[in-house]
Short mmCIF file of C-alpha atoms in Angstrom, two decimals:
data_model
loop_
_atom_site.label_atom_id
_atom_site.label_comp_id
_atom_site.label_asym_id
_atom_site.label_seq_id
_atom_site.Cartn_x
_atom_site.Cartn_y
_atom_site.Cartn_z
CA UNK G 1 46.82 -11.52 10.89
CA UNK G 2 46.24 -7.98 9.52
CA UNK G 3 47.22 -4.94 11.36
CA UNK G 4 44.66 -3.06 13.38
CA UNK G 5 44.40 -0.47 10.53
CA UNK G 6 42.98 -3.08 8.21
CA UNK G 7 40.09 -4.14 10.63
CA UNK G 8 37.56 -1.67 9.42
CA UNK G 9 37.51 -3.05 5.74
CA UNK G 10 37.37 -6.70 6.93
CA UNK G 11 34.72 -5.73 9.59
CA UNK G 12 32.55 -4.05 6.82
CA UNK G 13 32.62 -7.24 4.86
CA UNK G 14 31.75 -9.23 7.94
CA UNK G 15 28.92 -6.89 8.86
CA UNK G 16 27.49 -7.44 5.34
CA UNK G 17 27.76 -11.32 5.76
CA UNK G 18 26.06 -11.09 9.20
CA UNK G 19 23.37 -8.95 7.82
CA UNK G 20 22.65 -11.61 5.07
CA UNK G 21 22.31 -14.14 7.81
CA UNK G 22 19.97 -11.91 9.87
CA UNK G 23 17.80 -11.31 6.88
CA UNK G 24 17.14 -14.91 6.25
CA UNK G 25 16.04 -15.35 9.89
CA UNK G 26 14.14 -12.01 10.32
CA UNK G 27 10.48 -12.54 11.03
CA UNK G 28 10.81 -16.33 11.71
CA UNK G 29 9.67 -17.78 15.01
CA UNK G 30 12.67 -19.24 16.72
CA UNK G 31 15.46 -18.22 19.10
CA UNK G 32 16.77 -14.65 19.67
CA UNK G 33 20.43 -14.20 20.62
CA UNK G 34 21.68 -10.94 22.20
CA UNK G 35 25.19 -10.04 20.90
CA UNK G 36 26.65 -7.19 22.83
CA UNK G 37 29.90 -6.66 20.92
CA UNK G 38 32.83 -4.38 21.52
CA UNK G 39 33.20 -2.84 18.18
CA UNK G 40 34.62 0.44 19.40
CA UNK G 41 36.52 1.47 22.55
CA UNK G 42 39.67 -0.34 24.14
CA UNK G 43 38.64 -3.79 23.01
CA UNK G 44 37.54 -3.05 19.50
CA UNK G 45 40.01 -5.25 17.75
CA UNK G 46 39.00 -8.14 20.02
CA UNK G 47 35.34 -7.52 19.34
CA UNK G 48 35.92 -7.47 15.72
CA UNK G 49 37.80 -10.72 15.95
CA UNK G 50 35.00 -12.23 17.95
CA UNK G 51 32.71 -11.31 15.16
CA UNK G 52 34.73 -13.35 12.64
CA UNK G 53 34.39 -16.39 14.82
CA UNK G 54 30.66 -15.90 15.20
CA UNK G 55 30.39 -15.66 11.26
CA UNK G 56 32.24 -19.01 10.76
CA UNK G 57 29.83 -20.81 13.17
CA UNK G 58 26.78 -19.10 11.53
CA UNK G 59 27.70 -20.27 8.28
CA UNK G 60 28.41 -23.84 9.33
CA UNK G 61 25.01 -23.89 11.11
CA UNK G 62 23.16 -22.51 8.10
CA UNK G 63 21.65 -19.59 9.80
CA UNK G 64 19.94 -21.74 12.52
CA UNK G 65 20.54 -22.93 15.99
CA UNK G 66 19.42 -26.39 16.93
CA UNK G 67 17.58 -26.44 13.66
CA UNK G 68 15.54 -23.49 14.70
CA UNK G 69 15.63 -20.13 12.77
CA UNK G 70 17.64 -17.61 14.77
CA UNK G 71 17.60 -13.84 14.94
CA UNK G 72 20.71 -11.89 16.28
CA UNK G 73 20.07 -8.78 18.13
CA UNK G 74 23.34 -6.72 18.01
CA UNK G 75 24.69 -3.74 19.89
CA UNK G 76 28.15 -2.13 20.29
CA UNK G 77 28.94 -1.67 23.99
CA UNK G 78 32.11 0.21 23.27
CA UNK G 79 33.43 -1.51 26.36
CA UNK G 80 31.38 0.93 28.50
CA UNK G 81 29.60 -0.66 31.32
CA UNK G 82 26.75 2.03 31.47
CA UNK G 83 26.14 1.81 27.64
CA UNK G 84 26.31 -1.97 27.82
CA UNK G 85 23.69 -2.09 30.67
CA UNK G 86 21.25 0.08 28.62
CA UNK G 87 21.78 -1.95 25.42
CA UNK G 88 21.07 -5.19 27.29
CA UNK G 89 18.11 -3.83 29.02
CA UNK G 90 16.55 -3.04 25.55
CA UNK G 91 17.49 -6.45 24.45
CA UNK G 92 15.69 -7.95 27.41
CA UNK G 93 12.66 -5.62 27.64
CA UNK G 94 12.01 -4.76 23.94
CA UNK G 95 13.61 -7.64 21.97
CA UNK G 96 12.83 -10.38 24.37
CA UNK G 97 16.17 -12.25 23.80
CA UNK G 98 16.40 -15.86 24.75
CA UNK G 99 20.24 -16.13 25.08
CA UNK G 100 22.97 -13.70 25.52
CA UNK G 101 26.78 -13.26 24.68
CA UNK G 102 29.35 -10.90 23.40
CA UNK G 103 31.31 -8.60 25.88
CA UNK G 104 35.05 -8.82 25.97
CA UNK G 105 35.73 -6.95 29.25
CA UNK G 106 35.03 -8.04 32.76
CA UNK G 107 33.69 -4.65 33.83
CA UNK G 108 30.90 -5.07 31.14
CA UNK G 109 30.05 -8.62 32.23
CA UNK G 110 29.73 -7.55 35.75
CA UNK G 111 27.43 -4.58 34.67
CA UNK G 112 25.03 -6.61 32.49
CA UNK G 113 24.93 -9.74 34.53
CA UNK G 114 22.32 -8.57 37.01
CA UNK G 115 20.00 -7.56 34.17
CA UNK G 116 20.17 -10.85 32.54
CA UNK G 117 19.94 -12.89 35.60
CA UNK G 118 16.81 -11.03 36.77
CA UNK G 119 15.20 -11.74 33.53
CA UNK G 120 16.40 -15.32 33.54
CA UNK G 121 18.33 -15.03 30.32
CA UNK G 122 21.21 -17.56 30.06
CA UNK G 123 24.51 -15.59 29.56
CA UNK G 124 27.17 -17.81 27.82
CA UNK G 125 30.45 -15.78 27.90
CA UNK G 126 32.56 -15.88 24.66
CA UNK G 127 35.36 -14.28 26.48
CA UNK G 128 35.60 -12.90 30.12
CA UNK G 129 35.03 -15.11 33.07
CA UNK G 130 34.99 -12.68 36.12
CA UNK G 131 36.38 -14.32 39.26
CA UNK G 132 33.28 -12.95 41.19
CA UNK G 133 30.93 -14.97 39.05
CA UNK G 134 32.93 -18.12 39.65
CA UNK G 135 32.60 -17.75 43.37
CA UNK G 136 30.46 -15.89 45.79
CA UNK G 137 28.37 -14.37 43.04
CA UNK G 138 27.99 -17.44 41.04
CA UNK G 139 24.61 -17.72 39.29
CA UNK G 140 22.66 -20.45 37.51
CA UNK G 141 22.32 -18.12 34.44
CA UNK G 142 26.04 -17.43 33.92
CA UNK G 143 28.30 -19.89 32.13
CA UNK G 144 31.88 -18.91 31.89
CA UNK G 145 32.10 -20.92 28.69
CA UNK G 146 35.51 -19.79 27.83
CA UNK G 147 37.49 -19.68 31.02
CA UNK G 148 37.76 -18.14 34.56
CA UNK G 149 39.86 -14.96 34.73
CA UNK G 150 42.17 -16.01 37.65
CA UNK G 151 42.95 -19.55 36.10
CA UNK G 152 44.39 -18.15 32.93
CA UNK G 153 46.95 -16.03 34.86
CA UNK G 154 47.61 -18.85 37.42
CA UNK G 155 48.76 -20.88 34.28
CA UNK G 156 51.21 -18.11 33.34
CA UNK G 157 52.58 -17.92 37.01
CA UNK G 158 53.01 -21.57 37.07
CA UNK G 159 54.99 -21.51 33.81
CA UNK G 160 57.06 -18.57 35.08
CA UNK G 161 57.90 -20.54 38.19
CA UNK G 162 58.64 -23.74 36.32
CA UNK G 163 60.93 -21.82 33.96
CA UNK G 164 62.91 -20.67 36.91
CA UNK G 165 62.35 -16.99 36.77
CA UNK G 166 63.35 -15.52 40.12
CA UNK G 167 62.26 -11.86 39.89
CA UNK G 168 59.27 -10.51 37.84
CA UNK G 169 57.20 -7.39 37.27
CA UNK G 170 53.45 -7.53 36.64
CA UNK G 171 51.76 -4.91 34.43
CA UNK G 172 48.01 -4.79 33.74
CA UNK G 173 45.26 -2.25 33.18
CA UNK G 174 43.37 -0.83 36.26
CA UNK G 175 40.00 -2.56 35.85
CA UNK G 176 38.53 -5.83 37.23
CA UNK G 177 40.07 -8.02 34.53
CA UNK G 178 43.52 -6.51 35.20
CA UNK G 179 43.34 -7.13 38.94
CA UNK G 180 42.21 -10.66 38.27
CA UNK G 181 45.25 -11.04 36.06
CA UNK G 182 47.66 -9.78 38.75
CA UNK G 183 46.14 -11.78 41.53
CA UNK G 184 45.97 -14.96 39.45
CA UNK G 185 49.58 -14.75 38.36
CA UNK G 186 50.84 -14.03 41.84
CA UNK G 187 48.94 -16.97 43.26
CA UNK G 188 51.00 -19.40 41.23
CA UNK G 189 54.26 -17.62 40.89
CA UNK G 190 56.83 -18.65 43.51
CA UNK G 191 59.40 -16.03 42.79
CA UNK G 192 59.69 -12.34 43.81
CA UNK G 193 57.21 -9.80 42.36
CA UNK G 194 59.45 -6.85 42.14
CA UNK G 195 56.67 -4.50 41.14
CA UNK G 196 52.99 -4.28 40.14
CA UNK G 197 52.13 -1.71 37.57
CA UNK G 198 48.46 -0.83 36.85
CA UNK G 199 47.92 1.37 33.85
CA UNK G 200 44.91 3.21 32.38
CA UNK G 201 42.63 1.15 30.47
CA UNK G 202 43.26 1.80 26.77
CA UNK G 203 46.69 3.43 27.49
CA UNK G 204 49.19 3.19 24.50
CA UNK G 205 52.14 5.34 25.70
CA UNK G 206 54.25 3.46 28.19
CA UNK G 207 57.36 5.54 28.59
CA UNK G 208 57.09 6.00 32.32
CA UNK G 209 56.28 2.36 32.85
CA UNK G 210 59.24 1.32 30.79
CA UNK G 211 61.58 3.51 32.94
CA UNK G 212 60.07 1.71 36.03
CA UNK G 213 60.70 -1.68 34.45
CA UNK G 214 64.31 -0.85 33.70
CA UNK G 215 65.04 0.28 37.19
CA UNK G 216 63.49 -2.98 38.70
CA UNK G 217 66.24 -5.08 37.10
CA UNK G 218 63.90 -8.19 36.81
CA UNK G 219 64.67 -11.35 34.68
CA UNK G 220 61.10 -11.51 33.43
CA UNK G 221 57.92 -9.45 33.02
CA UNK G 222 54.29 -10.64 33.01
CA UNK G 223 52.07 -8.55 30.99
CA UNK G 224 48.31 -8.50 30.51
CA UNK G 225 47.52 -5.78 28.02
CA UNK G 226 44.94 -6.92 25.45
CA UNK G 227 44.31 -5.39 22.09
CA UNK G 228 45.99 -2.04 21.15
CA UNK G 229 47.41 -1.66 24.56
CA UNK G 230 49.62 -4.80 24.16
CA UNK G 231 50.59 -3.96 20.54
CA UNK G 232 51.90 -0.62 21.74
CA UNK G 233 53.53 -2.03 24.82
CA UNK G 234 55.51 -4.72 23.09
CA UNK G 235 56.70 -2.48 20.28
CA UNK G 236 58.04 0.12 22.82
CA UNK G 237 59.41 -2.52 25.12
CA UNK G 238 61.60 -4.05 22.34
CA UNK G 239 62.34 -0.63 20.92
CA UNK G 240 63.69 0.38 24.38
CA UNK G 241 66.08 -2.63 24.34
CA UNK G 242 64.48 -4.18 27.48
CA UNK G 243 63.96 -7.54 25.66
CA UNK G 244 67.72 -8.19 25.83
CA UNK G 245 67.52 -8.68 29.56
CA UNK G 246 63.91 -9.27 30.36
CA UNK G 247 61.83 -12.15 29.12
CA UNK G 248 58.16 -11.46 28.32
CA UNK G 249 55.52 -13.85 29.64
CA UNK G 250 51.85 -13.51 28.98
CA UNK G 251 48.69 -15.25 28.07
CA UNK G 252 46.73 -15.46 24.76
CA UNK G 253 45.03 -12.24 25.61
CA UNK G 254 48.16 -10.28 24.83
CA UNK G 255 50.08 -12.70 22.54
CA UNK G 256 47.68 -14.13 20.11
CA UNK G 257 47.08 -13.81 16.33
CA UNK G 258 45.47 -10.46 16.61
CA UNK G 259 48.51 -9.10 18.49
CA UNK G 260 51.08 -10.80 16.12
CA UNK G 261 49.59 -9.10 13.14
CA UNK G 262 49.81 -5.67 14.69
CA UNK G 263 53.41 -6.09 16.05
CA UNK G 264 55.28 -8.61 13.83
CA UNK G 265 58.80 -9.84 14.57
CA UNK G 266 59.22 -8.15 18.07
CA UNK G 267 56.64 -10.77 19.16
CA UNK G 268 59.04 -13.68 18.39
CA UNK G 269 59.92 -15.73 21.44
CA UNK G 270 57.15 -14.51 23.79
CA UNK G 271 55.87 -17.37 25.89
CA UNK G 272 52.09 -17.45 26.65
CA UNK G 273 49.48 -19.76 28.02
CA UNK G 274 46.09 -20.52 26.69
CA UNK G 275 43.19 -22.88 26.93
CA UNK G 276 43.10 -23.19 23.04
CA UNK G 277 45.54 -23.30 20.20
CA UNK G 278 44.99 -23.26 16.32
CA UNK G 279 47.33 -26.32 16.21
CA UNK G 280 45.37 -28.36 18.82
CA UNK G 281 44.87 -31.65 17.49
CA UNK G 282 41.09 -32.66 17.36
CA UNK G 283 38.58 -32.94 14.46
CA UNK G 284 36.32 -29.98 15.57
CA UNK G 285 39.35 -27.69 15.78
CA UNK G 286 40.74 -28.81 12.45
CA UNK G 287 37.37 -28.03 10.81
CA UNK G 288 37.04 -24.63 12.48
CA UNK G 289 40.58 -23.57 11.65
CA UNK G 290 40.10 -24.58 8.02
CA UNK G 291 36.86 -22.82 7.63
CA UNK G 292 38.20 -19.72 9.29
CA UNK G 293 41.23 -19.65 7.12
CA UNK G 294 38.97 -20.17 3.87
CA UNK G 295 36.73 -17.20 5.05
CA UNK G 296 39.44 -14.72 6.16
CA UNK G 297 42.08 -14.63 3.67
CA UNK G 298 44.26 -17.50 4.96
CA UNK G 299 45.03 -16.09 8.31
CA UNK G 300 44.92 -17.97 11.47
CA UNK G 301 42.03 -17.47 13.93
CA UNK G 302 42.72 -15.72 17.18
CA UNK G 303 41.61 -16.83 20.60
CA UNK G 304 38.66 -14.42 20.46
CA UNK G 305 37.32 -15.88 17.31
CA UNK G 306 37.78 -19.40 18.57
CA UNK G 307 35.72 -18.54 21.78
CA UNK G 308 33.02 -16.82 19.82
CA UNK G 309 32.73 -19.89 17.60
CA UNK G 310 32.63 -22.33 20.43
CA UNK G 311 29.87 -20.35 22.23
CA UNK G 312 27.52 -20.56 19.29
CA UNK G 313 28.22 -24.27 18.97
CA UNK G 314 27.24 -24.55 22.69
CA UNK G 315 24.12 -22.60 22.08
CA UNK G 316 23.26 -24.79 19.01
CA UNK G 317 23.61 -28.00 21.04
CA UNK G 318 21.42 -26.59 23.84
CA UNK G 319 18.62 -25.42 21.63
CA UNK G 320 18.73 -28.74 19.78
CA UNK G 321 18.49 -30.71 23.02
CA UNK G 322 15.34 -28.82 24.21
CA UNK G 323 13.72 -29.29 20.87
CA UNK G 324 13.66 -25.57 20.35
CA UNK G 325 11.72 -24.90 23.48
CA UNK G 326 13.89 -21.99 24.63
CA UNK G 327 11.18 -20.72 26.88
CA UNK G 328 11.59 -23.76 29.17
CA UNK G 329 14.34 -22.17 31.33
CA UNK G 330 14.96 -25.22 33.57
CA UNK G 331 15.42 -27.35 30.55
CA UNK G 332 17.60 -24.90 28.86
CA UNK G 333 19.97 -24.55 31.79
CA UNK G 334 20.21 -28.20 32.04
CA UNK G 335 20.92 -28.53 28.27
CA UNK G 336 23.58 -25.82 28.44
CA UNK G 337 25.32 -27.30 31.33
CA UNK G 338 25.43 -30.73 29.70
CA UNK G 339 27.56 -29.22 26.88
CA UNK G 340 26.79 -32.02 24.44
CA UNK G 341 28.84 -30.50 21.60
CA UNK G 342 32.18 -30.99 19.98
CA UNK G 343 34.34 -28.14 21.49
CA UNK G 344 37.38 -27.05 19.52
CA UNK G 345 39.14 -27.62 22.90
CA UNK G 346 38.37 -31.36 22.77
CA UNK G 347 36.38 -32.99 25.59
CA UNK G 348 34.49 -30.25 27.58
CA UNK G 349 32.63 -30.13 30.79
CA UNK G 350 31.53 -27.43 33.27
CA UNK G 351 32.44 -27.66 36.93
CA UNK G 352 29.95 -27.02 39.76
CA UNK G 353 30.21 -23.25 39.38
CA UNK G 354 29.41 -23.33 35.59
CA UNK G 355 33.05 -22.66 34.64
CA UNK G 356 34.88 -25.12 32.62
CA UNK G 357 37.27 -27.78 33.85
CA UNK G 358 40.05 -27.71 31.25
CA UNK G 359 43.64 -27.79 30.24
CA UNK G 360 45.82 -24.72 30.04
CA UNK G 361 48.68 -24.97 27.37
CA UNK G 362 52.07 -23.38 26.79
CA UNK G 363 52.68 -21.73 23.38
CA UNK G 364 55.66 -19.74 22.00
CA UNK G 365 55.66 -17.18 19.10
CA UNK G 366 57.80 -18.45 16.42
CA UNK G 367 57.98 -18.87 12.59
CA UNK G 368 56.20 -21.80 11.04
CA UNK G 369 57.38 -23.78 8.03
CA UNK G 370 56.18 -21.08 5.60
CA UNK G 371 57.82 -18.20 7.43
CA UNK G 372 54.71 -16.99 9.04
CA UNK G 373 54.91 -15.59 12.53
CA UNK G 374 52.43 -17.51 14.73
CA UNK G 375 51.92 -19.40 17.96
CA UNK G 376 53.28 -22.91 18.22
CA UNK G 377 51.80 -25.26 20.87
CA UNK G 378 54.78 -26.75 23.02
CA UNK G 379 53.31 -28.25 26.08
CA UNK G 380 50.54 -28.43 28.80
CA UNK G 381 50.80 -26.32 31.98
CA UNK G 382 47.82 -27.46 33.72
CA UNK G 383 45.48 -30.54 33.23
CA UNK G 384 41.78 -30.60 33.93
CA UNK G 385 42.20 -27.46 36.16
CA UNK G 386 39.42 -26.47 38.52
CA UNK G 387 39.48 -22.69 39.20
CA UNK G 388 39.99 -21.41 42.67
CA UNK G 389 36.55 -19.78 42.73
CA UNK G 390 34.72 -23.02 42.61
CA UNK G 391 34.80 -23.65 46.33
CA UNK G 392 33.25 -20.27 47.07
CA UNK G 393 30.16 -20.98 44.96
CA UNK G 394 27.71 -22.19 47.36
CA UNK G 395 24.52 -21.88 45.21
CA UNK G 396 23.10 -24.96 43.73
CA UNK G 397 23.50 -24.41 40.13
#
């Protein structure tokens, strides 16, 4: 995985590749997909990685979805809810999009959801799954295709308990996704939470927090700091000598291939939970990983690339199953929920709240046979897990 400083060049190449795809579909009657990407701001690296996953799916699908020509309407949200809301409003009013995906952050998903729901545009999330949308605010037009926020962190909390950590610290950014992270972890962790630290979104200097962590004298630390935040934190944590006494635990959000490329050896030994792994053994995943490596200089795909790929495959199946009649909203919703596609996670199904019922795995960062630092799948933490928001969803979806 290249360091973050290398992303602009690879992103430029990817933008060219996507432009070629778009030009073949331009002007054709078919389906319009809104892609509200994070290509700047605190989640820029994650948005760039998502785009690589979209590109692999687009190439496999030959520039079509369900055999129908497709046009992608793109916008950079910068991770900003107000900018995202304006961009999505244009996609809905001016461009008349049929389906939507793209944002990384929960705050953006919560901002654009009402616009899409009012226009009856299905939103398949290629990353965030706000807990609110899984429970009391569940909506027929929102599909948490990737995961539910709390569930991810619950799996990490369960692992920390199973591992026997007695005293931990939780650190996360102060935004909805960060709050979901802390709440999810604490729900499943049975030990003592010595401290909760909420940082500024996008923060990269952690000197005060590291002093606070040292003083707590915990045996473990759970961190949810995606993108550049996590890269800076792990480097500073290890440089401060804290890794000698405190074990880092995380999820794929802050311990995946994008992070490993930016940090290197200090990432070794970090445990993390994920609903997907590049070494997960099924045919769809093997094909995706092989094609991704071939198109991206041999590097392993990250979680963000994998989720983006899976969302387009889900859209492809739904458009196929309605015979391209994407304006038939009830049929589209039924086809999306049926999820008749080969997910890279294996067998896939939605629960009653339009969030997946799925496994969460344990991985550890180590060196493979070639000496490359990467994640290795080592076990299953939760099987066919139903998120805790599901009972709170009373709408008939």
